[in-house]
Each structure stands twice: as C-alpha cells, then as structure tokens.
C-alpha cells in the first residue's frame, strides 16, 4: 500500500505509466529473489552424511552436466571422466571409504568401523608369510643354475603372462577344483587382477550399447568393471529367497526377451559361481541348461569362478569347464575368469586369469593385455609359490577349515540375534536376512538400517540394494577379515543398534 | 564393420575384430622376422639383428648390483615384517613411499629444475596404459588428438583402439629437423575441424620417439600457447627424459609451467615410465602426472584396471629412494647411452649415412632417402625389406611412424651389446659399399 503513494507521484509525471509498471515489477522480482535465497530447505532432515551422499547424487549430477557442456572454464574432460569423477554413490563404496577413514583396530582404535564389506581372505595369511620367509630370496632371482638374473625379468615379457606362470596357474586351478578338469596353459591370458580380466572379456564380446544378463544379487563392482569404459549394459535377472536365490531359466528367458523387445542386443550371460554375495553354487543341471540356453540364443557365457577355492560346505563345486569337458557342448562360447586375490590372499599382487577355448577371443584378449599386464617380479614369485605342491595342498586344506570355522561362528552369532542367513557353501561372506529389522519394508528402509549399522553400530556391511537384490533387507557380511575374538563385539554392536529402534 | 562370424558360432565385438591394434604393420612384421631367425653371437651369427626394439639394456649391471646389496628391497626385510601389509595392499592410490620415490626420481632426472608432488602421481601398469587412460579421460569417442609426426607406431593402437578417439597428425618435415611449428599445428587443427572432429588435446613425446631429440624451449612454449589458445589439453609423454645424453638439454613441460607460475597448468599432463630409463619394461610401471585435480581423481579410479603389484611398488620404492643409487644410475646410464650413440653415428657416417642430430633416446633417426629408387613410401618399404632380408637388420621404416618424407628409418642401439652393434655396423658398411659399386 505504501508503495502506491510515491508511485502516484511518478505516474502523474512524465513516463508515468512505464515507471508505474516497471518499479513494482522490479520490486516484486527482488522480493522473490530474497525469499528464494533465504528459504529453508524443503528436504526432510537427513540422518547422516552417507544417506545424504545418496540423495545428493541427483543434484550434483545435473550440476556437473552443466559444467561439462559449455566451453566455459578450463579444457573440458570427457563425458566418461565427468561421470566417474562424481562422488561415490553406491553404499558399497561409501562403506569402504568410511572404513579407510576410521578403521577398527582391537588395540589402536577399538571404536573404529569394523570391516565386513570387503571380501578378502586374511585367515591363512600366516601360512603365506611362512612360505615367503622360507623361500623368498630364491624366488625372485632364482636358484643357482637357472638363468634368472634381473635381465631375465626386467626385459619385455609376453604381455599376456609368461608360460611358466600359465603352467603353474593351470596346475593350481586344476587342484582347486579337485582335479576334475585339466586346464591348458595356452588357453589362458593373464591380467593384473580379475578386474581387468572381466573388462577385457567384455571388450572382446560386446559392443557399446550391448548387454549382458546378470543374475541378482550380484557383486556391486560389476557395475563399474563391466560398464564404465565398455558402454555395456547389465540386465538383472532376479533370483528370490523362496528357492535360496537359485537361477531360473524361465526368468532368464523372460529377461532376454524383454531386453530384445526394446532393441538392445544381448551378448552373453555373466555368472558368478560360487555366487557373490549369496555364496551358493550352480548345480551341474543348471549349468547344462545354461549352456543349452546360450547355444539357442547364440550368446556367450562368462563364468567368474574367483571363489572356487573358498568352498567350505559339503556341496560339490562344479566348474563350467567340467561340464564342457564331460558333455558335448559348444566350447567356443564359454569363458572363465579366475584370480588369486581370494583363494591365495594376495590381492595386492594382482593376478587374474581369462580362460577360454575360443581362439578368436584369446587372440583379441591377448592383444588387450598390453594395458594390464602382471609385473614380472610378481610373476616370478608366484611361479615359485604355485609350483610348491606340498605348500599348496596344505594351504588349501587349512584354508577351507578356517573359513568353515569362521563362518559357523559368525552365522551362529547372527542367529543368536534372530538373523538367519541364506544357505551357502562357499565364499568369504554370508548373506544375512535382516528384513525383520528394517524400519519399513523397502529399499528406503534397508538403506536406513545400513546407515545406522555403518554410522551408529560402526560396522560396514553391504546392503542388498547395492547388489541389485529385488528383496529388501538382505545384507552381505564378509567374515574373513575378522579375528575370532572380534565376533562377539560385532554381534554386540548389531544388537545395540537394532534393539534401540528409535527411528 | 563388425561382422558376426557365420552362424552358428558366436560373434565377437567390433573392438575384437578391428585391426586398430596395428600388429599387421611393418613395424611389427620385422619383429616376426627377428623371432624366426634371431642373431646370436655364437649359435646364429648370421641371424637377424634386432634394431627395432627401443629397450635399454646398457645398465643392467647397476640394477643387479643394487639388488645384490639390498636384499630388503625384494624381501621386505628380515622376518618380512612389511609383507602382510604389502600383499593385502590394493589401494589404487598406490604406496605413498613409491609415489614419493617416483616424484623425487622425476625431479632428479630434470636436474632439480622441476619438483613433483607425489599426490599428483597416478600409477598404471606401464606407459601404454597411461596414454590410453588419459585418452579415455580427455576425449569422447569420435573426438581427436593432434600428434606431431613422425610418432611412435604404438600410439595408433594405444590412443585409438578401445577409446574410439582419432589421431590427426601434425606434419613435420626434415626442412627444419622435424620440429613442430605453429603453422603446422594450426593446419592440423583446421584439418580436424573440416572433418567435423572436435580436437581435445595435443600429445607430444619429449624427447621424441623416433627422432631421438629433445624439443627446444621455444617450441615447447609455442605448443603450450597453442593449447591455451584453443583451450585444449597438452599431454607430454616424457618416457625418455632420463635417457638424454646431457642433463641440461632436456627441458620438461614442467619447467615451462614453473616459469609461468603454473598459469594454465590444469590442462597439462605428463606421462612417465621406468621401462626405458631404468630398462625395466617387464615390471610394467607407468605414471600419469597431472596438474588437474579432476583428472588425477578420475585417472586414479580408472587405474583399477591397470594397477602395479604392491610387491613391485615396494621394490622400486626402496631402489629409487636410495639417493646414492639413483644419482649414480642416472649419470652412468647417460654416459653409456652417449657412448653408444657416438659409436653408431660414427659407424654410419663411415658408411656414408647421415642421421638427424640427436641428443636423447635409445635410437637414432637415419636418413636413407638418397638410396630410394623413387621418393615414395613403396620405395621405402622395398628398401626396408632389402635391409631386413639381405643385411638382416630389423629397423623401423619411417612410414610406420607416419613420417611425411620417405626414406627415414629408426635404428635402436641400446638393446644389443657393443659387439653386436659392431657387427651390425659392419653389415651396413658392406651393404653400402655394394650399392656404390653397382
């Protein structure tokens, strides 16, 4: 109202109408601007930073799109780089980051975050250490009589791995599956870890925009390793707790058809056997059915068997190589991925394997290994270790026992809290059903529990949604990075956090 | 282009069937000939002498000596106290001690004229992976990078194969010793634009492969100015920086940036590796050094596909942080390479062959254009075949390096013994004499 009086004076003067309309508009505009800046955020109060990271993701992505679009500012980076540089958005990675910031240590940092989110095996490290002490100096530079001076390992090696290491690996892999299959070294390509092995295979089998069918729940890392640079899509094939997350061919077929209908070409199926995160095994029958399916649709099968040496149950592990051997299936469409980071507790040494009977794939994969070859001193060391049959036998037997022991303790600890786990025979983790403990039955409720466990109970577990599990409330808990003494503490922390259900 | 192999066998991807890996070029064909009939002083004195492999074998004894005297490098010390941590370490940041050692070593090589921050170092399994990774980060599929010719044949594969990025050459010629000029850069840029390609960066190799010469300060300034002007990235592959014959002649882009107080530095990225300077290609050790935080962060995450084993990192951290070793190595390596270079230049001169004046690297850039029937690529390849089959030397023809003028060849001298080099020079001498007589 008070505005009108001075305006009258203006209006009655020259240019009155213009000023008469301009000034209120301008004032209105500034009023809106003021209100916008000082308006309190309409979001519900976020309980913690981790959840907020997830919520922030949508906002930051649109902001960075703006930055990468124009040529304002410094030389731009690629669209791929822009998306990779965003803050971690998966609970899997957020949890790992939290642990590195504040890692639990029984003596040094007893209130730190306990790591149950990394499937690494530390139970038999003492055996590896012992072997190193007894054998090391010889293994790098060789025993007398061998031509193993530094020039032997310094110069260019075959980029897909030395024949000595391939032979040692072939022997080891065969041992791991109980001698059921004999692996041919010339059908192997070695890479600096299983991560590049999977990516390399993907580059060989699929074009940008093609897809792979992947049974869920699956290892969260696949979303990076298989998709980032290859431009490939992963189509989830949902498995359910009603049959202990067993893969069903009819669900697979449905997913295949649905994907094809929308114009996306499926190049293959990505299996994890033993499965991660559930820890169950694919039976011989299902493997045969899968091979039939692959032949019918003319697609590939990648079988990630990296946990093959971590079998602790009584069920027999059947490698897809075994099925190929014994039945008359088309061998050219199957490719196995393996590595030493799980079974031999040497993740830092980075040894991965692509095993394929398709020579065209091998030829292409071999050329691609120039981007991810294993370091020569490490190859040398591992040839020594893997060829020590006595050591390997003792190691694998002890390893199984200790994993079994730890699993039994951990699972019964969870059962004491009313938390049951899926049936599993392998892997370094258990798949726990915490659906009764989540505040609301859905992904939101699951993530709230995850957040509470991470930030209040301070244990890092991986929520099922990060693994694309269709049923909410499941969590993967890795127990092979623990000591037995820590288990009661873990259970205590979970109990405390879930008893006091304040929110 | 991608074809499904006829049914019912299952198809492969475009990447798998493409020939962008380049292994069918003469550069690699010569290697095959060598593999089939390799020279050996005692058992096969008339075999093919390998002079197409840029590998440094002149200073192995220094590495051997270090490892003999420092067993803690390869065994984690008495009782292996650090072993556990090392074997479990798979953080893509890399061992801090190793990054620190690399940063110091890179500074030493540049005579202390540039300093490197260990937190800007991203580790990769070799420079091959470093170059590919940078390309993935700086350019989208279909974009282009400008690269001065002649260039390392491997770039066609490393920069283009999986990335889908294109290379547009900046043509350099012998009239000014193959130096890059602003005009040549502008021409290449326009050429890319006319093909509707977005130029994202310029990639130089300094010291140059295959020229075996360092880039002059004024040219580096011009290249940086060009990159600033066009608002594109500059990648400097300095893999031969420790193989310069004299420390003062090599000027790194890092020094240029320091002189400009790091203005415009966020567009500059350096690639380095221990494969050439330290003669350890089998160890697979490469680095990306970037002045751009986002590039560092992204490269680090992407390096998960190309990590260096923690065992190797530990070994090299010990070795490179030993000041006595590294200083002595750099100095001695330089002296030996210089000696080799002088030897080959003299030998070639006696045979009537001129080379580009070089001051770095493991090779020399030889001018055989007077011997060509016609100044054409075909003629050059004919000559190359003759040298491979009759003289039994594997050298790299300039055309495989995209050299615009025919008749130039890259000849490596550091991957063979002095005796073998003598034999090679003798063979060349005889060959040239025969040609003169005819």
GROMACS .gro file of N, CA, C and O in nm, chain B residues 28-38 48 50:
model
   52
  531UNK      N    1   5.580  -5.419  -3.683
  531UNK     CA    2   5.572  -5.546  -3.611
  531UNK      C    3   5.613  -5.665  -3.698
  531UNK      O    4   5.656  -5.767  -3.645
  532UNK      N    5   5.602  -5.650  -3.831
  532UNK     CA    6   5.639  -5.761  -3.918
  532UNK      C    7   5.788  -5.791  -3.905
  532UNK      O    8   5.832  -5.905  -3.910
  533UNK      N    9   5.866  -5.684  -3.887
  533UNK     CA   10   6.010  -5.703  -3.871
  533UNK      C   11   6.042  -5.785  -3.747
  533UNK      O   12   6.134  -5.867  -3.746
  534UNK      N   13   5.962  -5.762  -3.643
  534UNK     CA   14   5.984  -5.838  -3.520
  534UNK      C   15   5.964  -5.986  -3.544
  534UNK      O   16   6.033  -6.070  -3.487
  535UNK      N   17   5.864  -6.016  -3.628
  535UNK     CA   18   5.835  -6.157  -3.657
  535UNK      C   19   5.957  -6.219  -3.724
  535UNK      O   20   5.998  -6.331  -3.692
  536UNK      N   21   6.014  -6.145  -3.820
  536UNK     CA   22   6.130  -6.197  -3.892
  536UNK      C   23   6.243  -6.223  -3.794
  536UNK      O   24   6.317  -6.323  -3.805
  537UNK      N   25   6.258  -6.132  -3.697
  537UNK     CA   26   6.362  -6.150  -3.597
  537UNK      C   27   6.334  -6.273  -3.513
  537UNK      O   28   6.423  -6.356  -3.488
  538UNK      N   29   6.210  -6.288  -3.469
  538UNK     CA   30   6.175  -6.403  -3.384
  538UNK      C   31   6.205  -6.533  -3.454
  538UNK      O   32   6.243  -6.632  -3.391
  539UNK      N   33   6.188  -6.533  -3.587
  539UNK     CA   34   6.211  -6.659  -3.660
  539UNK      C   35   6.358  -6.689  -3.682
  539UNK      O   36   6.397  -6.804  -3.702
  540UNK      N   37   6.442  -6.585  -3.681
  540UNK     CA   38   6.583  -6.606  -3.713
  540UNK      C   39   6.670  -6.509  -3.632
  540UNK      O   40   6.736  -6.421  -3.687
  541UNK      N   41   6.667  -6.521  -3.499
  541UNK     CA   42   6.736  -6.421  -3.417
  541UNK      C   43   6.887  -6.437  -3.417
  541UNK      O   44   6.938  -6.549  -3.410
  551UNK      N   45   6.910  -6.241  -3.785
  551UNK     CA   46   6.864  -6.102  -3.792
  551UNK      C   47   6.898  -6.031  -3.662
  551UNK      O   48   6.870  -6.081  -3.553
  553UNK      N   49   6.829  -5.745  -3.406
  553UNK     CA   50   6.712  -5.666  -3.367
  553UNK      C   51   6.752  -5.523  -3.338
  553UNK      O   52   6.816  -5.495  -3.238
   0.00000   0.00000   0.00000
